[in-house]
Amino acid sequence: MIRWKHGTHYLIWLLLVLHLSTCQSDSSLTTSAEQHELFAIKKDSLSPWSQILVSLPRRHPLYQSFAAKIQDVTENISDDVRDANKTFVSSDDSPYNIRIHALKPGHRYSIAIHGQKDGSTSLIKEESVVMDPRAPDFRSTDSDIQVAEHNITMRTIKNDSYLQDSFSIEYRQINPDKKFPVLQILDIPEQKNLEFYLGNLNSGFDYSVRVIAHKDGISSRPWISTLTTKPSPIKAVNINQNSGSCVEVTWQTDEFSGADFYTIQYALQSNPSNSTNMTIPSTESSISICDSMLQGEAYQIVATVQKGGQVSDPLLTKFQLRPLPPIDFRVRADLKRGKYKMLAELPTSSKIDKCQITVAGDEVERSINYANIEQTKSGHRICWFNFALSPGERFDFSISSMSDESTSQKLQKSIVLTPAFDFNAFGLTLQESNGGIELIWPKSEVFMSRVKDIWNKVVGSDSLLNMRITPVGNNDDTDKTLKFETSPKNLDPIFAKNLVKGACYRVQLFTVTKTGIISETRHNETIRMSSPAVNVSLESVTRSSATLRIVFATHHDSTSISNCQMHIVVRDMNGKSVFDKRMQLTSTFAPLLNLDGLKPFHKYTVNTQIICGGGHETPQCPAATRTMRQLSFSTRQDKPAAVQNLKVEPLNSYSVMLTWLPPAMPNGILTHYNVNVTKMGSDEIRTIDVGVSSNRSDHTVQVIVDELFGGHTYNFSVRAVTEAGFGETSPVIPSVSMPLMAPPKPTAAPMIMKESVGSHSMIVRFPTTMFDNRNGEIKQFAIIVSETTADESINRWLETDNGTYTWQQVQRFDVWPSYVAKLQDIQKVKQDADVSIFEEIGDDESCREVRADRICNGPLRSASKYRVRIRLFTSPTLFTDSPPSQVMTTVLTPALDNLKPEILF
């Protein structure tokens, strides 16, 4: 059943296909032309030498897929060259065509297209195609293009798989345009190398070249390139060195060289690899090279012409630059060698090997000499040569630089040789001596023998040494020049005497030939004669002034003086200048110099200098200075200045501490300090003497002032004292108010007079020494009465420190506590141990009638024991109690034993 079904389905499908093939004209293939268009075979437009495209229908009723079979059917080729058979199918990327690739140029291929369906294959179309040939590539690695001035040769190796019948070469000249005949060249299959030669070309021009391969009437795509012939080389290069540092380079070329630009490459012949390149436009035919070439060096220049990428053959030119001439030269006498030395300075910016020196004179034959080059420590280059010539005669000198065989321009001078002179080489001594100036020859005979030999060679045997002494700075004396002559033949010293003290003289030494030629070298020296001396002494001195006497040391100093000043500087012990003055010295100068405004008891030093010259003289002459012996003196003592930093600090109610610093200007030796203490509101002034010693490092003086009184205001002042008297009063400080405190506790107790004791009263005595006013003036005193028990204790019920009971308030107690019997103001009382105050206790019988809080001196109880204290007041709230008195018992009174006083409240 399964096979039947399958067969039935196949028959139905076959009938449907036959029906469609006969009835549907849009999908059937009725003619061979339509069949050819559906499966068109065309060479690829981009690669017609290696690829073919086969077009496929989008949908075919008879086939499911297609394949193209390729066979190389080229005739007369070997099997090694023939291409292998290949089969190509459509790809997923391009389902509507088959791309046949990797074919060989110039080969003929048979292409058969087959359709496939359900495993069966049938031939649809077969066609023969010749592939396009391919032109050779002369730019490949195996190729070579050789360019000459008038021809181009192109070489390459043929590809064995490429087939062609012939080649054609088309070429023409560009700008100006010029065409050449087309070259036709047959291909020789056995020949592996291709070589094309293009001749009769112009040098330095661009040519467009096309190479085409042909096969069976089919032409390849051309190989196209623009080739340039090598330009013609430069014919000649001319080098011209001007007078400066520039080199002019010119060249000559063909009229039609075809150059784009020229290249100039120059380098030292000794180092050609280190060259400098320059590019010059083709419109130029010369160039100047400045500052980059070293004068005197040998160079080479390589000149070429460039057109596009082609460079002409180089032209090498060698040349030698002239060295620069010497900068300058001079001729001087060489005293060491006894000859004249020609010394030339050479430029550093030139190569110079040696110098050529020529000398000629009236009595000297012309001579040519050569000198080597030397380098000085400062970096200069020189050359020199010594000549045995006579001083005072004229000679012609010329000098030039030489490098290899090249010679610079000559530097020429006509010079009259001056006689030599050297102050130090001749051993001369010039000095001030005995009020004059002296010139001395050396004393050594050996040295003078050498001097005489040099003198005869470079000074002249008949030449003389001249000395001129001219005053400087005084117009009236400038014409009074002193002139002297000497020579080594006469060794006596030259002495110019009686010159002015402090004056300046210009001394000039030079040599002169017998013909009057003066030496170029001269010794010029200005000598200031020594300053005159003066004596400075102390005439008198006081506390604030001193008088100095100034006189000349000698009579000659006072009579011959020129432009001299006396500079006096007086300094105190701290180095501060208190007097600084310059005074002109004259022959009549003998002043008394007053120094005012000095400080007392100060040490002063007087420094005196005599200065001659140093002003506005022309030419400037060094000043001569004489420093006199230093003088010291001290002024007399004076009253000191005020003390410093006075301070007062209360220590308690009756003592203060005073501190101060010594005066800044003690003006003498301090003997002591005087401290004045003044109580405000009174005429009382107390003076205290204090010593000057202090054990503190800051020299602060401290003193404690006692015996002051609390509650009072005091002023303090301090004065320092010297043997001259009291100093200034210290600056005013604020008044000091002493604090008010309770009186000092008395040491003595009040005493009850036994003989005064009655049954209800008694008398108490106490000394006035209790009234110690140190903590403040005692204003009141109170008598405190206390009844004691059998064991002599006091009833302290409700007793406080600030108050006591009155007489009436204690009446309710069996034992009376302390109460105030009396409160009394104090007048001024003399404090003396021999003076006492007597007060009676219990003498007021009227106390029973007064108010309870009122102090009253009521009667005591009979047969009762009592103690008494004295209470001292500096203020109502500041008080001190004395020690209690002895216990004293009142007398018994029977009639009053049962009486009880009436207490009023």
PDB file of C-alpha atoms in Angstrom, residues 437 468-482 499-500 503-507 526-529 562 617-619 621:
ATOM      1  CA  ILE A 437     110.427 112.455  46.142  1.00  0.00           C
ATOM      2  CA  ARG A 468     108.773 114.861  35.394  1.00  0.00           C
ATOM      3  CA  ILE A 469     107.166 115.994  38.703  1.00  0.00           C
ATOM      4  CA  THR A 470     104.067 118.186  38.329  1.00  0.00           C
ATOM      5  CA  PRO A 471     101.824 119.537  41.142  1.00  0.00           C
ATOM      6  CA  VAL A 472      98.202 118.392  40.868  1.00  0.00           C
ATOM      7  CA  GLY A 473      95.127 120.371  41.883  1.00  0.00           C
ATOM      8  CA  ASN A 474      96.616 123.836  42.224  1.00  0.00           C
ATOM      9  CA  ASN A 475      96.266 125.804  38.975  1.00  0.00           C
ATOM     10  CA  ASP A 476      98.926 128.301  40.055  1.00  0.00           C
ATOM     11  CA  ASP A 477     101.560 125.591  40.351  1.00  0.00           C
ATOM     12  CA  THR A 478     100.749 123.327  37.385  1.00  0.00           C
ATOM     13  CA  ASP A 479     103.400 125.072  35.247  1.00  0.00           C
ATOM     14  CA  LYS A 480     106.054 124.515  37.916  1.00  0.00           C
ATOM     15  CA  THR A 481     107.080 121.101  36.595  1.00  0.00           C
ATOM     16  CA  LEU A 482     110.370 119.711  37.884  1.00  0.00           C
ATOM     17  CA  LEU A 499     107.801 119.650  48.458  1.00  0.00           C
ATOM     18  CA  VAL A 500     104.589 120.779  50.130  1.00  0.00           C
ATOM     19  CA  ALA A 503     100.251 118.119  48.323  1.00  0.00           C
ATOM     20  CA  CYS A 504      99.696 115.764  45.379  1.00  0.00           C
ATOM     21  CA  TYR A 505     102.303 115.369  42.632  1.00  0.00           C
ATOM     22  CA  ARG A 506     102.140 113.519  39.321  1.00  0.00           C
ATOM     23  CA  VAL A 507     105.393 111.704  38.586  1.00  0.00           C
ATOM     24  CA  THR A 526     100.581 110.177  41.690  1.00  0.00           C
ATOM     25  CA  ILE A 527     102.203 110.628  45.072  1.00  0.00           C
ATOM     26  CA  ARG A 528     100.528 112.429  47.933  1.00  0.00           C
ATOM     27  CA  MET A 529     103.028 113.843  50.363  1.00  0.00           C
ATOM     28  CA  SER A 562      98.314 122.127  51.085  1.00  0.00           C
ATOM     29  CA  GLU A 617      91.002 117.304  42.264  1.00  0.00           C
ATOM     30  CA  THR A 618      91.539 116.321  38.618  1.00  0.00           C
ATOM     31  CA  PRO A 619      93.027 113.855  38.041  1.00  0.00           C
ATOM     32  CA  CYS A 621      94.884 111.736  43.658  1.00  0.00           C
TER      33      CYS A 621
END
